[in-house]
Coordinates of N, CA, C and O in Angstrom, one line a residue:
M10 N 14.1 -4.6 14.0 CA 12.9 -3.4 13.6 C 12.1 -4.2 12.4 O 12.5 -4.4 11.3
R11 N 10.9 -3.9 12.3 CA 10.1 -4.3 11.1 C 10.0 -3.4 10.1 O 10.6 -2.4 10.2
K12 N 10.0 -4.3 8.9 CA 9.9 -3.3 7.7 C 8.5 -2.9 7.4 O 7.5 -3.3 7.6
F13 N 8.7 -1.6 6.9 CA 7.2 -1.1 6.5 C 7.4 -0.8 4.6 O 8.2 -0.4 4.5
K14 N 6.3 -1.4 4.2 CA 6.4 -1.4 2.6 C 5.0 -0.7 2.0 O 4.1 -0.7 2.8
L15 N 5.3 0.0 1.1 CA 4.1 0.4 0.3 C 3.8 -0.4 -0.9 O 4.9 -0.9 -1.8
Q16 N 2.5 -0.9 -1.1 CA 2.1 -1.6 -2.3 C 1.2 -0.4 -2.9 O 0.1 -0.5 -2.4
V17 N 1.3 -0.3 -4.2 CA 0.4 0.4 -5.1 C 0.2 0.3 -6.4 O 1.4 0.1 -7.1
Q18 N -0.9 0.3 -7.0 CA -1.0 0.3 -8.2 C -0.9 2.0 -8.7 O -1.2 3.1 -8.4
T19 N -0.4 2.0 -10.0 CA 0.1 3.4 -10.6 C 0.0 3.1 -11.9 O -0.3 2.3 -12.6
T20 N -0.3 4.3 -12.5 CA -0.5 4.6 -14.0 C 1.1 4.8 -14.6 O 2.0 4.9 -13.7
V21 N 1.3 4.4 -15.7 CA 2.8 4.5 -16.3 C 3.2 5.8 -16.0 O 4.6 6.1 -16.1
D22 N 2.1 6.9 -15.9 CA 2.9 8.5 -15.8 C 2.8 8.8 -14.3 O 2.7 9.9 -13.8
G23 N 2.6 7.7 -13.3 CA 2.9 8.2 -12.0 C 1.7 8.6 -11.1 O 2.1 9.1 -9.9
Y24 N 0.6 8.1 -11.5 CA -0.3 8.5 -10.5 C -1.2 7.2 -9.8 O -1.4 6.1 -10.7
M25 N -1.8 7.2 -8.9 CA -2.4 6.2 -8.1 C -3.8 6.0 -8.1 O -4.6 5.5 -7.4
G26 N -4.3 7.6 -8.8 CA -5.8 7.8 -8.8 C -5.8 8.8 -10.0 O -5.2 9.8 -9.8
G27 N -7.1 8.9 -10.5 CA -7.5 9.8 -11.2 C -7.6 11.3 -10.3 O -7.5 11.2 -9.3
P28 N -8.1 12.4 -11.2 CA -8.2 13.7 -10.3 C -9.3 13.5 -9.2 O -9.0 14.3 -8.2
E29 N -10.1 12.8 -9.4 CA -11.4 12.6 -8.1 C -10.9 11.3 -7.6 O -11.8 10.8 -6.9
G30 N -9.9 10.6 -7.7 CA -9.7 9.6 -7.1 C -10.3 8.3 -8.1 O -10.0 7.3 -7.7
E31 N -10.4 8.6 -9.4 CA -11.0 7.6 -10.1 C -10.0 6.2 -10.3 O -8.8 6.5 -10.3
M32 N -10.4 4.9 -10.2 CA -9.5 4.0 -10.2 C -9.9 3.1 -11.6 O -9.3 1.8 -11.8
D33 N -10.4 3.5 -12.5 CA -11.0 2.7 -13.5 C -9.9 2.6 -14.7 O -10.2 1.8 -15.4
W34 N -8.7 2.9 -14.4 CA -7.5 2.8 -15.4 C -7.1 1.3 -15.2 O -5.9 0.8 -15.9
M35 N -7.3 0.8 -13.8 CA -6.4 -0.2 -13.4 C -6.8 -1.9 -14.3 O -7.9 -1.9 -14.7
T36 N -5.8 -2.3 -14.3 CA -5.7 -3.7 -15.3 C -6.4 -4.8 -14.3 O -5.9 -5.1 -13.4
M37 N -7.5 -5.3 -14.4 CA -8.2 -5.9 -13.5 C -9.1 -7.1 -14.5 O -9.6 -6.6 -15.4
P38 N -9.5 -8.1 -13.9 CA -8.7 -8.9 -12.9 C -7.1 -9.3 -13.0 O -6.7 -9.1 -14.1
W39 N -6.3 -9.1 -11.8 CA -5.2 -9.7 -11.7 C -5.0 -11.1 -12.6 O -5.6 -11.9 -12.4
T40 N -3.9 -11.5 -13.4 CA -3.5 -12.5 -13.7 C -2.8 -13.3 -12.7 O -2.4 -13.1 -11.7
D41 N -2.9 -14.7 -12.8 CA -2.4 -15.4 -12.0 C -0.8 -15.2 -11.4 O -0.6 -15.4 -10.3
D42 N -0.2 -14.8 -12.6 CA 1.3 -14.5 -12.1 C 1.5 -13.2 -11.3 O 2.3 -13.3 -10.3
V43 N 0.7 -12.3 -11.2 CA 0.5 -11.1 -10.4 C 0.5 -11.9 -9.1 O 0.9 -11.1 -7.9
N44 N -0.7 -12.4 -8.9 CA -1.0 -13.0 -7.6 C -0.3 -13.8 -7.2 O 0.2 -13.6 -5.7
A45 N 0.7 -14.8 -7.9 CA 1.6 -15.3 -7.2 C 3.0 -14.6 -6.7 O 3.4 -14.8 -5.8
Y46 N 2.8 -13.4 -7.3 CA 4.2 -12.4 -6.9 C 3.8 -11.6 -5.6 O 4.6 -11.3 -4.9
V47 N 2.4 -11.3 -5.7 CA 2.0 -10.5 -4.1 C 1.9 -11.4 -3.2 O 2.6 -10.9 -2.1
G48 N 1.7 -12.6 -3.3 CA 1.6 -13.5 -2.1 C 2.7 -13.6 -1.1 O 2.5 -13.1 0.0
P49 N 4.1 -13.7 -1.6 CA 5.3 -13.5 -0.8 C 5.5 -12.1 0.0 O 6.1 -11.9 0.9
L50 N 5.1 -11.2 -0.7 CA 5.2 -9.8 -0.4 C 4.2 -9.3 0.8 O 4.6 -8.8 1.7
W51 N 3.0 -10.2 0.8 CA 1.9 -10.2 1.8 C 2.4 -11.3 3.0 O 2.0 -11.1 4.3
D52 N 2.8 -12.5 2.8 CA 3.1 -13.2 3.8 C 3.6 -13.2 5.1 O 3.1 -13.4 6.2
P53 N 4.6 -12.1 5.1 CA 5.2 -11.6 6.2 C 4.4 -10.3 7.1 O 5.0 -10.1 8.2
V54 N 3.4 -10.0 6.5 CA 2.8 -8.9 7.0 C 1.8 -9.3 8.0 O 1.1 -10.2 7.8
D55 N 2.0 -8.4 9.1 CA 0.9 -8.5 10.5 C 0.4 -7.1 10.9 O -0.1 -7.2 11.8
C56 N 0.5 -6.1 10.1 CA -0.2 -4.9 10.2 C -0.3 -4.1 9.0 O 0.7 -4.4 8.0
I57 N -1.7 -3.6 8.9 CA -1.9 -3.2 7.4 C -2.2 -1.5 8.1 O -3.1 -1.3 8.9
V58 N -1.6 -0.6 7.5 CA -1.7 0.6 7.7 C -2.4 1.5 6.6 O -2.0 1.0 5.5
L59 N -3.3 2.3 6.8 CA -4.4 2.8 5.9 C -4.7 4.3 6.2 O -4.7 4.8 7.4
G60 N -4.8 5.1 5.1 CA -5.6 6.7 5.3 C -6.8 6.3 5.6 O -7.7 5.1 5.2
R61 N -7.4 7.0 6.5 CA -8.9 7.3 6.5 C -9.8 7.1 5.3 O -10.5 6.3 5.5
N62 N -9.5 7.9 4.4 CA -10.5 7.8 3.2 C -10.4 6.4 2.6 O -11.3 5.8 2.2
L63 N -9.3 5.8 2.6 CA -8.9 4.5 1.9 C -9.6 3.2 2.8 O -10.4 2.4 2.5
A64 N -9.4 3.6 4.2 CA -10.2 2.6 5.3 C -11.7 2.8 5.0 O -12.3 1.5 5.1
E65 N -12.2 3.7 4.6 CA -13.8 3.6 4.6 C -13.9 2.8 3.6 O -15.3 2.3 3.9
G66 N -13.3 2.4 2.3 CA -13.9 1.5 1.3 C -13.1 0.2 1.4 O -13.7 -0.8 1.2
F67 N -11.9 0.2 2.0 CA -10.9 -1.0 2.0 C -11.5 -1.9 2.8 O -12.1 -3.1 2.7
I68 N -11.7 -1.6 4.5 CA -12.1 -2.4 5.1 C -13.6 -3.0 5.0 O -13.9 -4.5 5.3
P69 N -14.7 -2.2 4.4 CA -16.2 -2.7 4.5 C -16.0 -3.7 3.3 O -16.7 -4.9 3.2
A70 N -15.2 -3.4 2.2 CA -14.9 -4.3 1.1 C -14.6 -5.6 1.5 O -15.2 -6.9 1.1
W71 N -13.5 -5.8 2.0 CA -13.0 -7.0 2.5 C -13.6 -7.6 3.6 O -14.2 -8.9 3.4
Q72 N -14.4 -7.2 4.2 CA -15.5 -7.5 5.4 C -16.6 -8.2 4.5 O -17.2 -9.4 5.1
S73 N -17.1 -8.0 3.5 CA -18.2 -8.3 2.6 C -17.8 -9.5 1.5 O -18.3 -10.3 1.1
G74 N -16.4 -9.7 1.8 CA -16.2 -11.0 0.9 C -15.7 -10.5 -0.6 O -16.3 -11.1 -1.2
M75 N -14.7 -10.0 -0.7 CA -14.2 -9.3 -1.8 C -14.5 -10.4 -3.4 O -14.0 -11.6 -3.2
E76 N -15.2 -10.0 -4.3 CA -15.4 -11.1 -5.6 C -14.4 -11.2 -6.1 O -13.3 -10.4 -6.2
G77 N -14.2 -12.4 -6.3 CA -12.8 -13.0 -7.2 C -11.9 -13.4 -6.3 O -10.8 -13.7 -6.8
E78 N -11.8 -13.1 -4.9 CA -10.7 -13.5 -3.9 C -10.8 -14.8 -3.4 O -12.1 -15.1 -3.0
T79 N -10.1 -15.4 -2.9 CA -9.9 -16.7 -2.3 C -10.1 -16.6 -0.9 O -10.1 -15.1 -0.6
Q80 N -10.9 -17.4 -0.2 CA -11.2 -17.3 1.1 C -10.1 -17.3 2.0 O -9.9 -16.4 3.1
E81 N -8.9 -17.6 1.6 CA -7.7 -17.5 2.3 C -7.5 -16.2 2.2 O -7.0 -15.4 3.2
T82 N -7.3 -15.4 1.5 CA -7.0 -13.9 1.1 C -8.2 -13.1 1.9 O -7.4 -12.2 2.4
I83 N -9.3 -13.6 1.8 CA -10.1 -12.7 2.4 C -10.0 -12.8 4.0 O -10.2 -11.8 4.5
D84 N -9.7 -13.7 4.2 CA -9.3 -14.0 5.9 C -8.2 -13.4 6.3 O -8.3 -12.5 7.2
K85 N -7.0 -13.4 5.4 CA -5.7 -12.7 5.6 C -6.3 -11.3 5.9 O -5.6 -10.7 6.7
M86 N -6.7 -10.9 5.1 CA -7.0 -9.1 5.1 C -8.0 -8.6 6.2 O -7.7 -7.8 7.0
N87 N -8.9 -9.7 6.4 CA -9.8 -9.4 7.7 C -9.4 -9.6 9.0 O -9.6 -8.9 9.9
N88 N -8.5 -10.6 9.1 CA -7.8 -10.7 10.2 C -6.6 -10.2 10.8 O -5.9 -10.1 11.6
T89 N -5.9 -9.4 9.8 CA -4.6 -8.9 9.7 C -5.0 -7.2 10.6 O -5.9 -6.7 10.2
P90 N -4.6 -7.1 11.7 CA -4.9 -5.8 12.6 C -4.5 -4.8 11.5 O -3.5 -4.7 10.7
K91 N -5.2 -3.8 11.6 CA -5.2 -2.5 10.9 C -5.0 -1.5 11.8 O -5.6 -1.0 12.8
V92 N -4.3 -0.2 11.3 CA -4.2 0.9 12.0 C -4.4 2.0 10.8 O -3.6 1.9 9.7
V93 N -5.4 2.7 11.3 CA -5.9 3.9 10.4 C -5.4 5.2 10.8 O -5.8 5.6 11.8
I94 N -4.7 5.6 10.1 CA -4.1 7.1 10.2 C -5.3 8.2 10.1 O -5.6 8.4 8.8
S95 N -5.4 8.6 11.0 CA -6.6 10.0 11.0 C -6.2 10.8 11.9 O -6.0 10.6 13.3
N96 N -6.4 12.3 11.7 CA -6.6 12.9 12.8 C -7.8 13.5 13.0 O -8.0 14.5 13.8
S97 N -8.9 13.0 11.9 CA -10.2 13.4 12.2 C -11.1 12.2 13.0 O -12.2 12.9 13.5
L98 N -10.7 11.2 13.2 CA -11.4 10.1 13.9 C -11.0 10.0 15.3 O -9.5 10.2 15.3
T99 N -11.5 9.6 16.2 CA -11.0 9.6 17.6 C -10.9 8.2 18.3 O -10.3 7.6 18.8
E100 N -11.8 7.2 17.4 CA -12.0 5.7 17.6 C -12.5 5.1 16.4 O -12.9 6.0 15.4
S101 N -12.1 3.9 16.4 CA -12.4 3.3 14.9 C -13.7 2.5 14.8 O -14.3 1.9 15.7
P102 N -14.5 2.9 13.9 CA -15.7 2.4 13.8 C -15.6 0.6 13.2 O -16.7 0.2 12.8
W103 N -14.6 0.5 12.8 CA -14.4 -0.9 12.4 C -13.7 -2.0 13.3 O -12.7 -1.5 14.1
E104 N -14.2 -3.4 13.1 CA -13.6 -4.3 14.0 C -12.1 -4.5 13.5 O -11.6 -4.2 12.3
N105 N -11.3 -5.0 14.4 CA -9.9 -5.2 14.2 C -9.2 -4.0 13.7 O -8.1 -4.3 12.9
A106 N -9.7 -2.9 14.1 CA -8.7 -1.4 13.5 C -8.7 -0.6 14.6 O -9.6 -0.3 15.1
T107 N -7.3 -0.1 14.7 CA -7.2 1.3 15.7 C -7.1 2.3 14.8 O -6.5 2.5 13.9
V108 N -7.2 3.6 15.6 CA -6.9 4.9 15.2 C -5.8 5.6 15.6 O -5.4 5.5 16.8
A109 N -4.7 6.0 14.6 CA -3.7 6.7 15.2 C -3.5 8.2 14.5 O -3.6 8.4 13.5
G110 N -3.5 9.3 15.4 CA -3.6 10.3 15.0 C -2.4 11.1 15.4 O -1.5 10.7 16.3
G111 N -1.8 12.4 15.0 CA -0.6 12.9 15.7 C 0.3 13.1 14.4 O 0.1 12.8 13.3
D112 N 1.6 13.1 14.9 CA 2.9 13.2 14.1 C 3.0 11.7 13.5 O 3.2 10.9 13.9
L113 N 2.8 11.8 12.1 CA 3.2 10.7 11.4 C 4.4 9.9 11.8 O 4.6 8.7 11.5
T114 N 5.5 10.6 11.4 CA 6.8 10.2 11.9 C 6.4 9.4 13.1 O 7.4 8.5 13.1
E115 N 6.2 9.9 14.2 CA 6.4 9.2 15.4 C 5.5 8.1 15.5 O 5.7 6.9 16.0
I116 N 4.2 8.0 14.7 CA 3.2 6.8 14.6 C 4.0 5.5 14.2 O 4.1 4.7 14.6
V117 N 5.0 6.2 12.7 CA 5.7 5.1 12.2 C 6.4 4.5 13.1 O 6.6 3.2 13.1
H118 N 7.4 5.4 13.6 CA 8.6 4.9 14.5 C 7.8 3.9 15.7 O 8.6 3.0 16.1
K119 N 6.8 4.3 16.3 CA 6.5 3.3 17.3 C 5.8 2.0 16.5 O 6.2 1.0 17.6
L120 N 5.1 2.0 15.4 CA 4.7 0.7 15.1 C 6.0 0.0 14.5 O 5.9 -1.3 14.6
K121 N 7.1 0.4 14.1 CA 8.3 -0.2 13.7 C 9.0 -0.8 14.9 O 9.6 -1.9 14.8
D122 N 9.0 -0.2 16.1 CA 9.7 -0.4 17.1 C 8.8 -1.7 17.9 O 9.4 -2.3 18.7
Q123 N 7.7 -1.9 17.6 CA 6.9 -3.1 18.0 C 7.3 -4.3 17.5 O 7.8 -4.5 16.3
P124 N 7.2 -5.5 18.3 CA 7.7 -6.7 18.0 C 6.5 -7.3 16.9 O 5.6 -6.8 16.8
G125 N 6.9 -7.9 15.7 CA 6.1 -8.4 14.9 C 6.7 -8.5 13.6 O 8.0 -8.4 13.2
G126 N 6.0 -9.0 12.4 CA 6.2 -9.0 11.2 C 6.1 -7.6 10.5 O 6.2 -6.8 10.9
D127 N 6.1 -7.9 9.2 CA 6.1 -6.7 8.0 C 4.9 -5.7 8.3 O 3.7 -6.3 8.9
I128 N 4.9 -4.6 8.0 CA 3.7 -3.7 7.9 C 3.7 -3.2 6.6 O 4.6 -2.9 5.7
I129 N 2.6 -2.9 6.3 CA 2.4 -2.6 4.7 C 1.2 -1.6 4.5 O 0.2 -1.7 5.5
T130 N 1.4 -0.7 3.6 CA 0.2 0.2 3.2 C -0.3 0.1 2.0 O 0.8 -0.3 1.2
S131 N -1.3 0.3 1.3 CA -1.7 0.5 0.0 C -2.1 2.1 0.0 O -2.7 2.4 -0.9
G132 N -1.6 2.9 0.8 CA -2.3 4.1 0.6 C -3.7 4.6 1.7 O -3.6 3.8 2.8
G133 N -4.2 5.7 1.2 CA -4.4 6.3 0.4 C -3.4 7.2 -0.2 O -2.2 7.3 0.4
A134 N -3.9 8.2 -1.4 CA -2.8 8.6 -2.1 C -2.2 9.8 -1.1 O -0.9 9.9 -0.9
R135 N -2.7 10.4 -0.3 CA -2.2 11.3 0.7 C -1.3 10.8 1.5 O 0.1 11.0 1.9
L136 N -1.6 9.5 2.2 CA -0.9 9.0 3.2 C 0.5 8.7 2.6 O 1.6 8.6 3.1
A137 N -0.1 7.9 1.6 CA 1.5 7.3 0.6 C 2.4 8.4 0.3 O 3.6 8.2 0.5
A138 N 2.0 9.4 -0.1 CA 2.9 10.5 -0.5 C 3.4 10.9 0.8 O 4.7 11.5 0.8
D139 N 3.1 11.2 1.9 CA 3.4 11.6 3.0 C 4.5 10.8 3.8 O 5.9 11.3 3.7
L140 N 4.3 9.7 3.5 CA 5.3 8.5 3.9 C 6.5 8.5 2.9 O 7.7 8.5 3.5
I141 N 6.2 8.6 1.7 CA 7.5 8.8 0.9 C 8.0 10.3 0.8 O 9.5 10.1 0.9
A142 N 7.5 11.2 1.3 CA 8.4 12.5 1.6 C 9.0 12.6 2.7 O 10.1 12.9 2.7
K143 N 8.5 11.8 3.7 CA 9.4 11.8 5.0 C 10.3 10.7 4.9 O 10.9 10.4 6.1
G144 N 10.4 10.0 4.2 CA 11.6 8.7 4.1 C 11.1 8.0 4.9 O 12.1 7.4 5.6
L145 N 10.0 7.5 5.1 CA 9.5 6.5 6.2 C 9.1 5.1 5.9 O 9.0 4.1 6.7
L146 N 9.4 4.7 4.4 CA 9.3 3.3 3.8 C 10.6 2.9 3.8 O 11.5 3.2 3.4
D147 N 10.6 1.5 4.1 CA 11.8 0.5 3.6 C 11.8 0.1 2.3 O 13.0 -0.2 1.7
E148 N 10.5 -0.3 1.8 CA 10.1 -0.8 0.5 C 9.3 -0.2 0.0 O 8.1 0.1 0.4
I149 N 9.3 0.2 -1.4 CA 8.5 0.5 -2.4 C 7.9 -0.5 -3.5 O 8.9 -0.8 -4.5
H150 N 6.7 -0.8 -3.5 CA 6.3 -1.9 -4.9 C 5.3 -1.1 -5.7 O 4.4 -1.1 -5.0
L151 N 5.6 -0.8 -6.5 CA 4.8 -0.1 -7.8 C 4.3 -1.1 -8.7 O 5.2 -1.8 -9.3
F152 N 3.0 -1.3 -8.9 CA 2.5 -2.2 -9.9 C 2.0 -1.1 -10.7 O 1.0 -0.8 -10.9
V153 N 2.9 -1.0 -12.0 CA 2.6 -0.2 -13.0 C 1.9 -0.8 -14.1 O 2.2 -1.6 -14.8
N154 N 0.6 0.0 -14.3 CA -0.4 -0.1 -15.2 C -0.2 0.2 -16.5 O 0.4 1.6 -16.6
P155 N -0.3 -0.3 -17.7 CA 0.1 0.3 -19.1 C -0.7 1.1 -19.4 O -1.7 1.1 -20.7
T156 N -1.2 2.0 -18.6 CA -2.1 3.1 -19.2 C -1.5 4.5 -18.5 O -1.1 4.8 -17.5
A157 N -1.7 5.5 -19.3 CA -1.2 7.1 -18.9 C -3.0 7.8 -18.9 O -3.7 7.7 -19.6
I158 N -2.7 8.6 -17.8 CA -4.0 9.5 -17.2 C -3.9 10.8 -17.3 O -4.8 11.4 -17.6
G159 N -2.6 11.3 -17.4 CA -2.3 12.8 -17.5 C -2.6 13.5 -16.7 O -1.9 14.5 -16.4
A160 N -3.4 13.1 -15.6 CA -3.5 14.1 -14.2 C -4.2 12.9 -13.1 O -4.9 12.2 -13.4
G161 N -4.0 13.5 -12.0 CA -4.4 12.6 -10.8 C -3.8 12.8 -9.5 O -3.2 14.0 -9.3
L162 N -4.0 11.9 -9.0 CA -3.1 11.6 -7.5 C -2.0 11.1 -7.7 O -1.7 9.9 -7.7
P163 N -0.7 11.9 -7.6 CA 0.6 11.4 -7.9 C 1.3 10.5 -6.8 O 0.9 10.6 -5.5
V164 N 2.0 9.3 -7.0 CA 2.7 8.5 -6.0 C 3.5 9.7 -5.3 O 3.9 9.2 -4.5
F165 N 4.4 10.0 -6.4 CA 5.5 10.9 -5.8 C 5.0 12.2 -5.6 O 5.1 13.1 -6.5
P166 N 5.2 13.0 -4.2 CA 4.6 14.3 -4.2 C 6.0 15.3 -4.5 O 6.7 14.7 -4.7
A167 N 5.5 16.4 -4.3 CA 6.7 17.3 -4.7 C 7.8 17.0 -3.5 O 7.7 17.8 -2.3
L168 N 8.9 16.7 -3.6 CA 9.6 16.3 -2.7 C 10.5 17.5 -2.3 O 11.5 17.4 -1.4
G169 N 10.8 18.6 -3.3 CA 11.9 19.6 -2.7 C 13.1 19.2 -3.1 O 14.1 19.9 -2.7
G170 N 13.4 18.0 -3.9 CA 14.8 17.9 -4.0 C 14.9 16.1 -4.4 O 13.7 15.5 -4.6
N171 N 15.7 15.6 -4.9 CA 15.9 14.2 -5.5 C 15.6 13.3 -4.5 O 16.0 13.6 -3.2
Q172 N 15.0 12.1 -4.5 CA 15.1 10.9 -3.7 C 15.4 9.9 -4.5 O 14.8 9.2 -5.2
P173 N 16.9 9.6 -4.4 CA 17.2 8.4 -4.9 C 16.6 7.1 -4.5 O 16.5 6.9 -3.1
L174 N 16.3 6.2 -5.3 CA 15.9 4.9 -5.2 C 16.8 3.8 -6.0 O 17.1 4.3 -6.9
R175 N 16.8 2.7 -5.2 CA 17.4 1.5 -5.9 C 16.5 0.6 -6.2 O 15.2 0.2 -5.9
L176 N 16.3 0.3 -7.7 CA 15.9 -0.7 -8.2 C 16.2 -2.4 -7.7 O 17.3 -2.6 -8.0
V177 N 15.3 -3.0 -6.7 CA 15.8 -4.3 -6.4 C 15.5 -5.2 -7.1 O 15.9 -6.4 -7.4
R178 N 14.3 -5.1 -7.9 CA 13.8 -6.2 -8.7 C 12.5 -5.6 -9.5 O 11.9 -4.6 -9.3
S179 N 12.5 -6.2 -10.9 CA 11.5 -5.7 -11.7 C 10.8 -7.2 -12.4 O 11.6 -7.8 -12.7
K180 N 9.5 -7.1 -12.8 CA 8.9 -8.4 -13.0 C 7.8 -7.7 -14.1 O 6.7 -7.0 -13.5
T181 N 7.6 -8.0 -15.3 CA 6.5 -7.6 -16.3 C 5.6 -9.2 -16.2 O 6.1 -10.3 -16.3
F182 N 4.3 -8.7 -16.1 CA 3.4 -9.8 -16.1 C 2.6 -10.3 -17.0 O 2.4 -9.1 -18.2
E183 N 1.8 -11.1 -17.4 CA 1.0 -11.3 -18.7 C -0.2 -10.2 -18.8 O -0.5 -9.8 -20.2
S184 N -0.5 -9.6 -17.9 CA -1.5 -8.6 -18.2 C -0.7 -7.3 -18.5 O -1.7 -6.4 -18.9
G185 N 0.5 -7.2 -18.5 CA 1.1 -5.8 -19.0 C 1.3 -5.1 -17.6 O 2.2 -4.1 -17.9
I186 N 0.9 -5.4 -16.5 CA 1.6 -4.7 -15.4 C 3.0 -5.0 -15.2 O 3.5 -6.1 -15.4
T187 N 3.8 -4.1 -15.0 CA 5.3 -4.4 -14.5 C 5.3 -4.0 -12.9 O 4.9 -2.8 -12.6
A188 N 6.0 -4.9 -12.3 CA 6.0 -4.5 -10.9 C 7.6 -3.9 -10.7 O 8.3 -4.6 -11.0
L189 N 7.7 -3.1 -10.0 CA 8.9 -2.5 -9.4 C 9.2 -2.6 -7.9 O 8.3 -1.7 -7.3
H190 N 10.2 -3.3 -7.5 CA 10.5 -3.1 -6.2 C 11.7 -2.1 -5.9 O 12.6 -2.4 -6.4
L191 N 11.6 -1.2 -5.3 CA 12.3 -0.2 -4.9 C 12.7 0.1 -3.1 O 11.6 -0.1 -2.6
E192 N 13.8 0.6 -3.1 CA 14.5 0.8 -1.7 C 15.0 2.4 -1.8 O 15.5 2.4 -2.9
P193 N 14.7 3.0 -0.7 CA 15.6 4.0 -0.8 C 17.1 3.8 -0.8 O 17.5 3.0 0.2
K194 N 17.7 4.8 -1.6 CA 19.2 4.3 -1.7 C 19.8 5.3 -0.5 O 19.6 6.5 0.1
S195 N 20.7 4.7 0.2 CA 21.4 5.4 1.6 C 22.4 6.2 0.7 O 23.1 5.8 -0.3
S196 N 22.7 7.5 1.5 CA 23.6 8.3 1.1 C 25.0 7.9 1.2 O 25.4 7.3 2.1

């Protein structure tokens, strides 16, 4: 079965976006050590899952050739098939992307049952929170930026109880970002 991973940048107080989705708090550009860490995380990925709102910015930004990125990274992002989770879209307006609507748990289980490499998502916020709340992720990779914003779009939704996680690895980078690789703890 394929692994489903979340990779998301967060503030130190647990937000992946400001109250209106602002991302101006992110430490950018990434330092070489962050890029070297992220490479092996993405190497086995052959499917990217996105929420509709994130897809609307993510896909066109990579198609136009993200400034500061290598051509190899741009090609990987554009050539990797994408699944956009949406109950409002019926078909994809983007090349190399399909739309999946309906029950999120069923969608994820179907994707994980297909042959292939790892699956990854970077959100959006509602999708990431729903995946965490439903326990659908195998790995959580938080890139914690040394900034607090006080309010915004939380990484972890109100879960109605504890969700034990196991720290697999942590690494602090030159930029001050700390990567936390977490996995759900088995009961």
